[in-house]
Amino acid sequence: MSEGKRFPLSLESLASRGERNGAQRMQTPQTATRNRVQTVEQRPPGDAARPMSMVSDGVRTAMVGRLAKQGIRDEAVLAAMNAVPRHLFLQPALASQAYIDASLPIGHHQTISQPYIVARMIEVMRANTQGGMLSRVLEIGTGCGYQAAVLAQLAGEVYSVERIRSLHELARTNLRPMRIGNIRLHYGDGMLGIPQAAPFDGIILAAAGLEVPQALLEQLAVGGRLVAPVGARHQVLQLIERVGAQAWKTSTLENCHFVPLRPGTVG
Ligand code: SAH
């Protein structure tokens, strides 16, 4: 696996914060992740127990193994997924499920995206003619900030827009202790993009519209790639490449399921 950027803080120190929370939640359905955590918690006192952070490292590595089996080939994406502690983006009651391949609630009827789809969208965005080089990317729909943290491992600068103020603030709170220097969080309507920061080498939408907003197509650099879920009840993942000043090429990749892209702001 290729090297991902490391966080300035040790992931162990971050992870142990989450594990402490994690140890308090017990009422969730059975999952492989939870069983693993319990195994460690039930060790007799005095046993030379591994630090709890190693448990989350282990389940995260297992998640990355499953992503590879599901077809994610880009080693840099797998390394980035391995580097970001997804459980620290969830409320304590859900942290035990952080490494199963599922979207999970983050409040306000929104979800943290499923690990597979996060990895897949980034892999598609990186398959550009620049060998995966991305100096500036835009994400629409920050949510809890997880995908922005993964993107920050792979791009020079990440701009991420969220329309619900309290989620924008949640993302700030989640990302602050990780001290990732290359993420710019914006509160606003992502359908308008961020014209003052354009053009972007890559754009990812984490919410599904009936079509991709024109403003985002305009803010894509020539040679850049935009990846977005499109549709209402039936949704497909689309790749849109800007092939010229006034030319875009659309391909449909696979079915997917995202929360809706909505105009305006809340809060
Ligand atoms: N990127 C997140 C996924 C968040 S879910 C992750 O890492 O898991 C999608 C988010 O898109 C929601 O928080 C929703 O509020 C937001 N959203 C929907 N329409 C939007 C818009 N027009 N502008 C910005 N954010 C939007």
PDB file of C-alpha atoms and ligand atoms in Angstrom:
ATOM      1  CA  MET A   1       0.000   0.000   0.000  1.00  0.00           C
ATOM      2  CA  SER A   2       1.411   3.409  -0.860  1.00  0.00           C
ATOM      3  CA  GLU A   3       2.112   5.982   1.800  1.00  0.00           C
ATOM      4  CA  GLY A   4      -0.707   8.324   2.791  1.00  0.00           C
ATOM      5  CA  LYS A   5      -0.048  11.666   4.458  1.00  0.00           C
ATOM      6  CA  ARG A   6       0.064  11.246   8.218  1.00  0.00           C
ATOM      7  CA  PHE A   7      -1.902  13.419  10.584  1.00  0.00           C
ATOM      8  CA  PRO A   8       0.227  15.772  12.660  1.00  0.00           C
ATOM      9  CA  LEU A   9      -1.324  14.291  15.820  1.00  0.00           C
ATOM     10  CA  SER A  10      -0.780  10.622  16.430  1.00  0.00           C
ATOM     11  CA  LEU A  11      -3.853   8.707  15.383  1.00  0.00           C
ATOM     12  CA  GLU A  12      -3.477   6.693  18.546  1.00  0.00           C
ATOM     13  CA  SER A  13      -4.104   9.750  20.709  1.00  0.00           C
ATOM     14  CA  LEU A  14      -7.193  10.583  18.642  1.00  0.00           C
ATOM     15  CA  ALA A  15      -8.424   7.033  18.532  1.00  0.00           C
ATOM     16  CA  SER A  16      -8.209   6.514  22.259  1.00  0.00           C
ATOM     17  CA  ARG A  17     -10.634   9.436  22.663  1.00  0.00           C
ATOM     18  CA  GLY A  18     -13.137   7.608  20.495  1.00  0.00           C
ATOM     19  CA  GLU A  19     -12.538   4.266  22.159  1.00  0.00           C
ATOM     20  CA  ARG A  20     -13.239   5.787  25.536  1.00  0.00           C
ATOM     21  CA  ASN A  21     -16.595   6.929  24.230  1.00  0.00           C
ATOM     22  CA  GLY A  22     -16.993   3.626  22.494  1.00  0.00           C
ATOM     23  CA  ALA A  23     -16.611   1.675  25.716  1.00  0.00           C
ATOM     24  CA  GLN A  24     -19.768   3.318  27.056  1.00  0.00           C
ATOM     25  CA  ARG A  25     -22.098   2.220  24.285  1.00  0.00           C
ATOM     26  CA  MET A  26     -23.531  -1.201  24.574  1.00  0.00           C
ATOM     27  CA  GLN A  27     -27.110  -1.000  23.336  1.00  0.00           C
ATOM     28  CA  THR A  28     -26.415  -1.226  19.592  1.00  0.00           C
ATOM     29  CA  PRO A  29     -27.163  -4.300  17.447  1.00  0.00           C
ATOM     30  CA  GLN A  30     -24.531  -6.990  17.146  1.00  0.00           C
ATOM     31  CA  THR A  31     -21.823  -6.207  14.651  1.00  0.00           C
ATOM     32  CA  ALA A  32     -18.452  -7.726  13.971  1.00  0.00           C
ATOM     33  CA  THR A  33     -16.891  -4.444  15.023  1.00  0.00           C
ATOM     34  CA  ARG A  34     -18.623  -4.411  18.358  1.00  0.00           C
ATOM     35  CA  ASN A  35     -17.760  -8.011  19.066  1.00  0.00           C
ATOM     36  CA  ARG A  36     -14.132  -7.207  18.474  1.00  0.00           C
ATOM     37  CA  VAL A  37     -14.261  -4.283  20.891  1.00  0.00           C
ATOM     38  CA  GLN A  38     -15.986  -6.418  23.509  1.00  0.00           C
ATOM     39  CA  THR A  39     -13.385  -9.123  23.221  1.00  0.00           C
ATOM     40  CA  VAL A  40     -10.783  -6.641  24.314  1.00  0.00           C
ATOM     41  CA  GLU A  41     -12.943  -5.051  26.995  1.00  0.00           C
ATOM     42  CA  GLN A  42     -13.614  -8.419  28.571  1.00  0.00           C
ATOM     43  CA  ARG A  43      -9.976  -9.308  28.998  1.00  0.00           C
ATOM     44  CA  PRO A  44      -9.216 -10.064  32.645  1.00  0.00           C
ATOM     45  CA  PRO A  45      -7.518  -7.309  34.657  1.00  0.00           C
ATOM     46  CA  GLY A  46      -3.763  -7.534  34.565  1.00  0.00           C
ATOM     47  CA  ASP A  47      -3.764  -9.013  31.077  1.00  0.00           C
ATOM     48  CA  ALA A  48      -1.286  -7.242  28.834  1.00  0.00           C
ATOM     49  CA  ALA A  49      -4.120  -5.761  26.790  1.00  0.00           C
ATOM     50  CA  ARG A  50      -3.302  -3.989  23.567  1.00  0.00           C
ATOM     51  CA  PRO A  51      -4.123  -0.265  23.637  1.00  0.00           C
ATOM     52  CA  MET A  52      -7.719   0.298  22.559  1.00  0.00           C
ATOM     53  CA  SER A  53      -6.561   2.417  19.618  1.00  0.00           C
ATOM     54  CA  MET A  54      -4.976  -0.693  18.134  1.00  0.00           C
ATOM     55  CA  VAL A  55      -8.403  -2.276  18.065  1.00  0.00           C
ATOM     56  CA  SER A  56      -9.792   0.528  15.906  1.00  0.00           C
ATOM     57  CA  ASP A  57      -6.654   0.385  13.741  1.00  0.00           C
ATOM     58  CA  GLY A  58      -7.302  -3.329  13.274  1.00  0.00           C
ATOM     59  CA  VAL A  59     -10.962  -3.010  12.317  1.00  0.00           C
ATOM     60  CA  ARG A  60     -10.130  -0.134   9.991  1.00  0.00           C
ATOM     61  CA  THR A  61      -7.478  -2.215   8.240  1.00  0.00           C
ATOM     62  CA  ALA A  62     -10.080  -4.985   7.876  1.00  0.00           C
ATOM     63  CA  MET A  63     -12.490  -2.439   6.346  1.00  0.00           C
ATOM     64  CA  VAL A  64      -9.816  -1.437   3.829  1.00  0.00           C
ATOM     65  CA  GLY A  65      -9.301  -5.113   2.953  1.00  0.00           C
ATOM     66  CA  ARG A  66     -13.025  -5.390   2.212  1.00  0.00           C
ATOM     67  CA  LEU A  67     -12.901  -2.228   0.060  1.00  0.00           C
ATOM     68  CA  ALA A  68     -10.153  -3.839  -2.019  1.00  0.00           C
ATOM     69  CA  LYS A  69     -12.334  -6.957  -2.436  1.00  0.00           C
ATOM     70  CA  GLN A  70     -15.256  -4.745  -3.460  1.00  0.00           C
ATOM     71  CA  GLY A  71     -13.119  -3.470  -6.321  1.00  0.00           C
ATOM     72  CA  ILE A  72     -11.260  -0.367  -5.067  1.00  0.00           C
ATOM     73  CA  ARG A  73      -7.855  -0.635  -6.779  1.00  0.00           C
ATOM     74  CA  ASP A  74      -6.221   2.753  -6.185  1.00  0.00           C
ATOM     75  CA  GLU A  75      -3.609   2.146  -3.479  1.00  0.00           C
ATOM     76  CA  ALA A  76      -3.466   5.804  -2.516  1.00  0.00           C
ATOM     77  CA  VAL A  77      -7.227   5.799  -1.868  1.00  0.00           C
ATOM     78  CA  LEU A  78      -6.949   2.634   0.227  1.00  0.00           C
ATOM     79  CA  ALA A  79      -4.105   4.221   2.220  1.00  0.00           C
ATOM     80  CA  ALA A  80      -6.185   7.364   2.811  1.00  0.00           C
ATOM     81  CA  MET A  81      -9.158   5.280   3.979  1.00  0.00           C
ATOM     82  CA  ASN A  82      -6.800   3.506   6.348  1.00  0.00           C
ATOM     83  CA  ALA A  83      -5.441   6.763   7.734  1.00  0.00           C
ATOM     84  CA  VAL A  84      -8.705   8.470   8.712  1.00  0.00           C
ATOM     85  CA  PRO A  85     -10.352   7.355  11.986  1.00  0.00           C
ATOM     86  CA  ARG A  86     -13.991   7.157  10.829  1.00  0.00           C
ATOM     87  CA  HIS A  87     -15.254   6.364  14.344  1.00  0.00           C
ATOM     88  CA  LEU A  88     -14.284   9.866  15.484  1.00  0.00           C
ATOM     89  CA  PHE A  89     -16.880  11.332  13.089  1.00  0.00           C
ATOM     90  CA  LEU A  90     -19.768   9.476  14.709  1.00  0.00           C
ATOM     91  CA  GLN A  91     -21.639   9.996  17.934  1.00  0.00           C
ATOM     92  CA  PRO A  92     -20.448   7.611  20.664  1.00  0.00           C
ATOM     93  CA  ALA A  93     -23.572   5.437  20.381  1.00  0.00           C
ATOM     94  CA  LEU A  94     -22.725   4.618  16.747  1.00  0.00           C
ATOM     95  CA  ALA A  95     -18.922   4.535  16.892  1.00  0.00           C
ATOM     96  CA  SER A  96     -18.873   0.747  17.251  1.00  0.00           C
ATOM     97  CA  GLN A  97     -20.394   0.507  13.778  1.00  0.00           C
ATOM     98  CA  ALA A  98     -17.944   2.901  12.163  1.00  0.00           C
ATOM     99  CA  TYR A  99     -16.081   0.271  10.162  1.00  0.00           C
ATOM    100  CA  ILE A 100     -18.983  -1.689   8.731  1.00  0.00           C
ATOM    101  CA  ASP A 101     -19.832  -0.738   5.157  1.00  0.00           C
ATOM    102  CA  ALA A 102     -22.929   1.304   5.871  1.00  0.00           C
ATOM    103  CA  SER A 103     -24.106   4.880   5.862  1.00  0.00           C
ATOM    104  CA  LEU A 104     -25.062   5.975   9.392  1.00  0.00           C
ATOM    105  CA  PRO A 105     -27.117   8.880  10.785  1.00  0.00           C
ATOM    106  CA  ILE A 106     -25.366  12.132  11.751  1.00  0.00           C
ATOM    107  CA  GLY A 107     -28.498  14.124  12.677  1.00  0.00           C
ATOM    108  CA  HIS A 108     -30.774  16.472  10.676  1.00  0.00           C
ATOM    109  CA  HIS A 109     -31.905  13.484   8.548  1.00  0.00           C
ATOM    110  CA  GLN A 110     -28.425  13.294   6.997  1.00  0.00           C
ATOM    111  CA  THR A 111     -25.880  10.475   6.923  1.00  0.00           C
ATOM    112  CA  ILE A 112     -22.169   9.816   6.845  1.00  0.00           C
ATOM    113  CA  SER A 113     -21.563   8.117   3.499  1.00  0.00           C
ATOM    114  CA  GLN A 114     -20.807   4.409   3.267  1.00  0.00           C
ATOM    115  CA  PRO A 115     -17.013   3.745   3.120  1.00  0.00           C
ATOM    116  CA  TYR A 116     -17.263   1.971  -0.258  1.00  0.00           C
ATOM    117  CA  ILE A 117     -18.918   4.919  -1.996  1.00  0.00           C
ATOM    118  CA  VAL A 118     -16.480   7.434  -0.451  1.00  0.00           C
ATOM    119  CA  ALA A 119     -13.547   5.375  -1.749  1.00  0.00           C
ATOM    120  CA  ARG A 120     -15.189   4.773  -5.128  1.00  0.00           C
ATOM    121  CA  MET A 121     -15.968   8.441  -5.831  1.00  0.00           C
ATOM    122  CA  ILE A 122     -12.450   9.513  -4.907  1.00  0.00           C
ATOM    123  CA  GLU A 123     -10.932   6.715  -7.005  1.00  0.00           C
ATOM    124  CA  VAL A 124     -12.945   7.823 -10.043  1.00  0.00           C
ATOM    125  CA  MET A 125     -12.023  11.482  -9.477  1.00  0.00           C
ATOM    126  CA  ARG A 126      -8.307  10.590  -9.257  1.00  0.00           C
ATOM    127  CA  ALA A 127      -8.279   8.605 -12.510  1.00  0.00           C
ATOM    128  CA  ASN A 128      -7.378  11.766 -14.430  1.00  0.00           C
ATOM    129  CA  THR A 129      -4.734  12.445 -17.029  1.00  0.00           C
ATOM    130  CA  GLN A 130      -2.496  13.967 -14.331  1.00  0.00           C
ATOM    131  CA  GLY A 131      -1.849  10.576 -12.717  1.00  0.00           C
ATOM    132  CA  GLY A 132      -4.124  11.344  -9.771  1.00  0.00           C
ATOM    133  CA  MET A 133      -2.632  14.778  -9.028  1.00  0.00           C
ATOM    134  CA  LEU A 134      -5.307  17.050  -7.560  1.00  0.00           C
ATOM    135  CA  SER A 135      -4.225  20.459  -6.416  1.00  0.00           C
ATOM    136  CA  ARG A 136      -7.675  21.779  -5.512  1.00  0.00           C
ATOM    137  CA  VAL A 137     -10.898  19.845  -4.976  1.00  0.00           C
ATOM    138  CA  LEU A 138     -14.433  20.787  -3.999  1.00  0.00           C
ATOM    139  CA  GLU A 139     -16.871  18.676  -2.008  1.00  0.00           C
ATOM    140  CA  ILE A 140     -20.576  19.524  -1.868  1.00  0.00           C
ATOM    141  CA  GLY A 141     -22.172  18.237   1.348  1.00  0.00           C
ATOM    142  CA  THR A 142     -19.608  18.244   4.179  1.00  0.00           C
ATOM    143  CA  GLY A 143     -21.912  16.460   6.641  1.00  0.00           C
ATOM    144  CA  CYS A 144     -19.732  15.351   9.544  1.00  0.00           C
ATOM    145  CA  GLY A 145     -16.496  16.025   7.624  1.00  0.00           C
ATOM    146  CA  TYR A 146     -15.358  12.432   7.062  1.00  0.00           C
ATOM    147  CA  GLN A 147     -14.951  12.494   3.293  1.00  0.00           C
ATOM    148  CA  ALA A 148     -13.246  15.879   3.494  1.00  0.00           C
ATOM    149  CA  ALA A 149     -10.633  14.304   5.800  1.00  0.00           C
ATOM    150  CA  VAL A 150     -10.073  11.463   3.323  1.00  0.00           C
ATOM    151  CA  LEU A 151      -9.814  13.941   0.436  1.00  0.00           C
ATOM    152  CA  ALA A 152      -7.303  16.003   2.418  1.00  0.00           C
ATOM    153  CA  GLN A 153      -4.914  13.041   2.257  1.00  0.00           C
ATOM    154  CA  LEU A 154      -4.989  13.100  -1.530  1.00  0.00           C
ATOM    155  CA  ALA A 155      -5.369  16.714  -2.641  1.00  0.00           C
ATOM    156  CA  GLY A 156      -3.446  19.925  -2.120  1.00  0.00           C
ATOM    157  CA  GLU A 157      -6.470  21.859  -0.904  1.00  0.00           C
ATOM    158  CA  VAL A 158      -9.991  20.687  -0.093  1.00  0.00           C
ATOM    159  CA  TYR A 159     -12.957  23.074  -0.135  1.00  0.00           C
ATOM    160  CA  SER A 160     -16.128  21.616   1.355  1.00  0.00           C
ATOM    161  CA  VAL A 161     -19.552  23.267   1.485  1.00  0.00           C
ATOM    162  CA  GLU A 162     -22.468  22.402   3.789  1.00  0.00           C
ATOM    163  CA  ARG A 163     -25.937  24.009   3.731  1.00  0.00           C
ATOM    164  CA  ILE A 164     -27.003  23.027   7.300  1.00  0.00           C
ATOM    165  CA  ARG A 165     -25.210  25.296   9.746  1.00  0.00           C
ATOM    166  CA  SER A 166     -25.132  22.852  12.647  1.00  0.00           C
ATOM    167  CA  LEU A 167     -23.573  20.140  10.462  1.00  0.00           C
ATOM    168  CA  HIS A 168     -21.008  22.633   9.184  1.00  0.00           C
ATOM    169  CA  GLU A 169     -20.174  23.298  12.852  1.00  0.00           C
ATOM    170  CA  LEU A 170     -20.146  19.578  13.672  1.00  0.00           C
ATOM    171  CA  ALA A 171     -17.585  19.038  10.900  1.00  0.00           C
ATOM    172  CA  ARG A 172     -15.443  21.843  12.344  1.00  0.00           C
ATOM    173  CA  THR A 173     -15.609  20.249  15.785  1.00  0.00           C
ATOM    174  CA  ASN A 174     -14.765  16.799  14.414  1.00  0.00           C
ATOM    175  CA  LEU A 175     -11.862  18.017  12.284  1.00  0.00           C
ATOM    176  CA  ARG A 176     -10.286  20.476  14.723  1.00  0.00           C
ATOM    177  CA  PRO A 177      -8.398  17.915  16.886  1.00  0.00           C
ATOM    178  CA  MET A 178      -7.025  16.276  13.733  1.00  0.00           C
ATOM    179  CA  ARG A 179      -5.291  19.528  12.776  1.00  0.00           C
ATOM    180  CA  ILE A 180      -5.547  18.938   9.069  1.00  0.00           C
ATOM    181  CA  GLY A 181      -4.219  22.123   7.525  1.00  0.00           C
ATOM    182  CA  ASN A 182      -5.586  21.836   3.987  1.00  0.00           C
ATOM    183  CA  ILE A 183      -9.382  21.789   4.475  1.00  0.00           C
ATOM    184  CA  ARG A 184     -11.503  24.932   4.023  1.00  0.00           C
ATOM    185  CA  LEU A 185     -15.044  24.495   5.332  1.00  0.00           C
ATOM    186  CA  HIS A 186     -17.754  26.775   3.950  1.00  0.00           C
ATOM    187  CA  TYR A 187     -21.342  27.254   5.097  1.00  0.00           C
ATOM    188  CA  GLY A 188     -23.609  27.933   2.121  1.00  0.00           C
ATOM    189  CA  ASP A 189     -25.521  26.486  -0.805  1.00  0.00           C
ATOM    190  CA  GLY A 190     -23.129  24.126  -2.564  1.00  0.00           C
ATOM    191  CA  MET A 191     -25.267  24.200  -5.710  1.00  0.00           C
ATOM    192  CA  LEU A 192     -23.598  27.554  -6.353  1.00  0.00           C
ATOM    193  CA  GLY A 193     -20.102  26.138  -5.813  1.00  0.00           C
ATOM    194  CA  ILE A 194     -17.337  28.471  -4.657  1.00  0.00           C
ATOM    195  CA  PRO A 195     -16.644  30.671  -7.701  1.00  0.00           C
ATOM    196  CA  GLN A 196     -13.903  32.635  -5.932  1.00  0.00           C
ATOM    197  CA  ALA A 197     -11.855  29.435  -5.373  1.00  0.00           C
ATOM    198  CA  ALA A 198     -12.492  27.898  -8.840  1.00  0.00           C
ATOM    199  CA  PRO A 199     -11.322  26.186 -10.977  1.00  0.00           C
ATOM    200  CA  PHE A 200     -11.208  22.795  -9.242  1.00  0.00           C
ATOM    201  CA  ASP A 201      -9.368  19.721 -10.538  1.00  0.00           C
ATOM    202  CA  GLY A 202     -12.034  17.556  -8.987  1.00  0.00           C
ATOM    203  CA  ILE A 203     -15.550  18.005  -7.602  1.00  0.00           C
ATOM    204  CA  ILE A 204     -17.491  15.452  -5.546  1.00  0.00           C
ATOM    205  CA  LEU A 205     -21.168  15.756  -4.675  1.00  0.00           C
ATOM    206  CA  ALA A 206     -22.230  13.854  -1.558  1.00  0.00           C
ATOM    207  CA  ALA A 207     -25.943  14.501  -2.219  1.00  0.00           C
ATOM    208  CA  ALA A 208     -28.103  13.623  -5.230  1.00  0.00           C
ATOM    209  CA  GLY A 209     -29.793  16.171  -7.491  1.00  0.00           C
ATOM    210  CA  LEU A 210     -31.933  15.570 -10.574  1.00  0.00           C
ATOM    211  CA  GLU A 211     -29.047  17.024 -12.512  1.00  0.00           C
ATOM    212  CA  VAL A 212     -25.621  18.457 -11.754  1.00  0.00           C
ATOM    213  CA  PRO A 213     -25.880  22.239 -11.237  1.00  0.00           C
ATOM    214  CA  GLN A 214     -24.447  24.270 -14.134  1.00  0.00           C
ATOM    215  CA  ALA A 215     -22.378  26.423 -11.737  1.00  0.00           C
ATOM    216  CA  LEU A 216     -20.395  23.329 -10.717  1.00  0.00           C
ATOM    217  CA  LEU A 217     -19.734  22.336 -14.329  1.00  0.00           C
ATOM    218  CA  GLU A 218     -18.388  25.849 -14.934  1.00  0.00           C
ATOM    219  CA  GLN A 219     -16.103  25.635 -11.884  1.00  0.00           C
ATOM    220  CA  LEU A 220     -14.448  22.403 -13.037  1.00  0.00           C
ATOM    221  CA  ALA A 221     -10.991  22.895 -14.606  1.00  0.00           C
ATOM    222  CA  VAL A 222     -10.518  21.676 -18.178  1.00  0.00           C
ATOM    223  CA  GLY A 223      -9.263  18.097 -17.688  1.00  0.00           C
ATOM    224  CA  GLY A 224     -11.004  17.959 -14.292  1.00  0.00           C
ATOM    225  CA  ARG A 225     -13.448  15.292 -13.146  1.00  0.00           C
ATOM    226  CA  LEU A 226     -16.727  15.684 -11.285  1.00  0.00           C
ATOM    227  CA  VAL A 227     -18.363  12.678  -9.611  1.00  0.00           C
ATOM    228  CA  ALA A 228     -21.981  12.929  -8.502  1.00  0.00           C
ATOM    229  CA  PRO A 229     -25.035  10.857  -7.668  1.00  0.00           C
ATOM    230  CA  VAL A 230     -27.909  11.860  -9.963  1.00  0.00           C
ATOM    231  CA  GLY A 231     -31.601  10.983  -9.653  1.00  0.00           C
ATOM    232  CA  ALA A 232     -34.437  10.865  -7.153  1.00  0.00           C
ATOM    233  CA  ARG A 233     -35.566   7.415  -5.950  1.00  0.00           C
ATOM    234  CA  HIS A 234     -33.430   5.692  -8.571  1.00  0.00           C
ATOM    235  CA  GLN A 235     -29.959   7.195  -8.567  1.00  0.00           C
ATOM    236  CA  VAL A 236     -26.817   6.551 -10.591  1.00  0.00           C
ATOM    237  CA  LEU A 237     -23.264   7.680 -10.053  1.00  0.00           C
ATOM    238  CA  GLN A 238     -22.148   9.938 -12.882  1.00  0.00           C
ATOM    239  CA  LEU A 239     -18.682  10.985 -13.958  1.00  0.00           C
ATOM    240  CA  ILE A 240     -18.501  14.282 -15.825  1.00  0.00           C
ATOM    241  CA  GLU A 241     -15.169  15.208 -17.407  1.00  0.00           C
ATOM    242  CA  ARG A 242     -14.555  18.705 -18.708  1.00  0.00           C
ATOM    243  CA  VAL A 243     -12.903  18.051 -22.022  1.00  0.00           C
ATOM    244  CA  GLY A 244     -12.843  21.631 -23.327  1.00  0.00           C
ATOM    245  CA  ALA A 245     -13.826  25.202 -22.490  1.00  0.00           C
ATOM    246  CA  GLN A 246     -17.411  24.441 -23.485  1.00  0.00           C
ATOM    247  CA  ALA A 247     -17.378  20.625 -23.631  1.00  0.00           C
ATOM    248  CA  TRP A 248     -18.239  18.058 -20.959  1.00  0.00           C
ATOM    249  CA  LYS A 249     -18.418  14.282 -21.302  1.00  0.00           C
ATOM    250  CA  THR A 250     -20.798  12.306 -19.060  1.00  0.00           C
ATOM    251  CA  SER A 251     -20.532   8.601 -18.186  1.00  0.00           C
ATOM    252  CA  THR A 252     -22.838   6.584 -15.951  1.00  0.00           C
ATOM    253  CA  LEU A 253     -21.068   4.264 -13.546  1.00  0.00           C
ATOM    254  CA  GLU A 254     -23.324   2.362 -11.127  1.00  0.00           C
ATOM    255  CA  ASN A 255     -26.435   2.605  -9.000  1.00  0.00           C
ATOM    256  CA  CYS A 256     -26.147   4.399  -5.677  1.00  0.00           C
ATOM    257  CA  HIS A 257     -28.217   5.890  -2.889  1.00  0.00           C
ATOM    258  CA  PHE A 258     -27.632   9.355  -1.428  1.00  0.00           C
ATOM    259  CA  VAL A 259     -29.564  11.968   0.531  1.00  0.00           C
ATOM    260  CA  PRO A 260     -31.060  14.677  -1.720  1.00  0.00           C
ATOM    261  CA  LEU A 261     -29.211  17.792  -2.887  1.00  0.00           C
ATOM    262  CA  ARG A 262     -31.301  20.770  -1.754  1.00  0.00           C
ATOM    263  CA  PRO A 263     -31.085  24.471  -2.591  1.00  0.00           C
ATOM    264  CA  GLY A 264     -30.565  27.249  -0.046  1.00  0.00           C
ATOM    265  CA  THR A 265     -29.297  27.070   3.520  1.00  0.00           C
ATOM    266  CA  VAL A 266     -30.696  25.964   6.893  1.00  0.00           C
ATOM    267  CA  GLY A 267     -29.842  27.741  10.146  1.00  0.00           C
TER     268      GLY A 267
HETATM  269  N1  SAH B   1     -19.590  14.038   2.908  1.00  0.00           N
HETATM  270  C1  SAH B   1     -20.331  13.415   3.989  1.00  0.00           C
HETATM  271  C2  SAH B   1     -21.701  13.008   3.569  1.00  0.00           C
HETATM  272  C3  SAH B   1     -22.714  13.947   4.055  1.00  0.00           C
HETATM  273  S1  SAH B   1     -24.379  13.596   3.556  1.00  0.00           S
HETATM  274  C4  SAH B   1     -19.501  12.294   4.558  1.00  0.00           C
HETATM  275  O1  SAH B   1     -18.311  12.435   4.650  1.00  0.00           O
HETATM  276  O2  SAH B   1     -20.022  11.271   4.947  1.00  0.00           O
HETATM  277  C5  SAH B   1     -24.675  14.873   2.402  1.00  0.00           C
HETATM  278  C6  SAH B   1     -24.698  16.266   2.925  1.00  0.00           C
HETATM  279  O3  SAH B   1     -25.020  17.104   1.830  1.00  0.00           O
HETATM  280  C7  SAH B   1     -25.736  16.573   3.999  1.00  0.00           C
HETATM  281  O4  SAH B   1     -25.095  17.029   5.149  1.00  0.00           O
HETATM  282  C8  SAH B   1     -26.603  17.669   3.371  1.00  0.00           C
HETATM  283  O5  SAH B   1     -27.028  18.658   4.291  1.00  0.00           O
HETATM  284  C9  SAH B   1     -25.640  18.242   2.348  1.00  0.00           C
HETATM  285  N2  SAH B   1     -26.253  19.000   1.268  1.00  0.00           N
HETATM  286  C10 SAH B   1     -27.390  18.748   0.551  1.00  0.00           C
HETATM  287  N3  SAH B   1     -27.597  19.717  -0.356  1.00  0.00           N
HETATM  288  C11 SAH B   1     -26.576  20.611  -0.226  1.00  0.00           C
HETATM  289  C12 SAH B   1     -26.225  21.838  -0.879  1.00  0.00           C
HETATM  290  N4  SAH B   1     -26.983  22.380  -1.845  1.00  0.00           N
HETATM  291  N5  SAH B   1     -25.105  22.470  -0.476  1.00  0.00           N
HETATM  292  C13 SAH B   1     -24.323  21.976   0.511  1.00  0.00           C
HETATM  293  N6  SAH B   1     -24.603  20.827   1.169  1.00  0.00           N
HETATM  294  C14 SAH B   1     -25.713  20.159   0.792  1.00  0.00           C
END
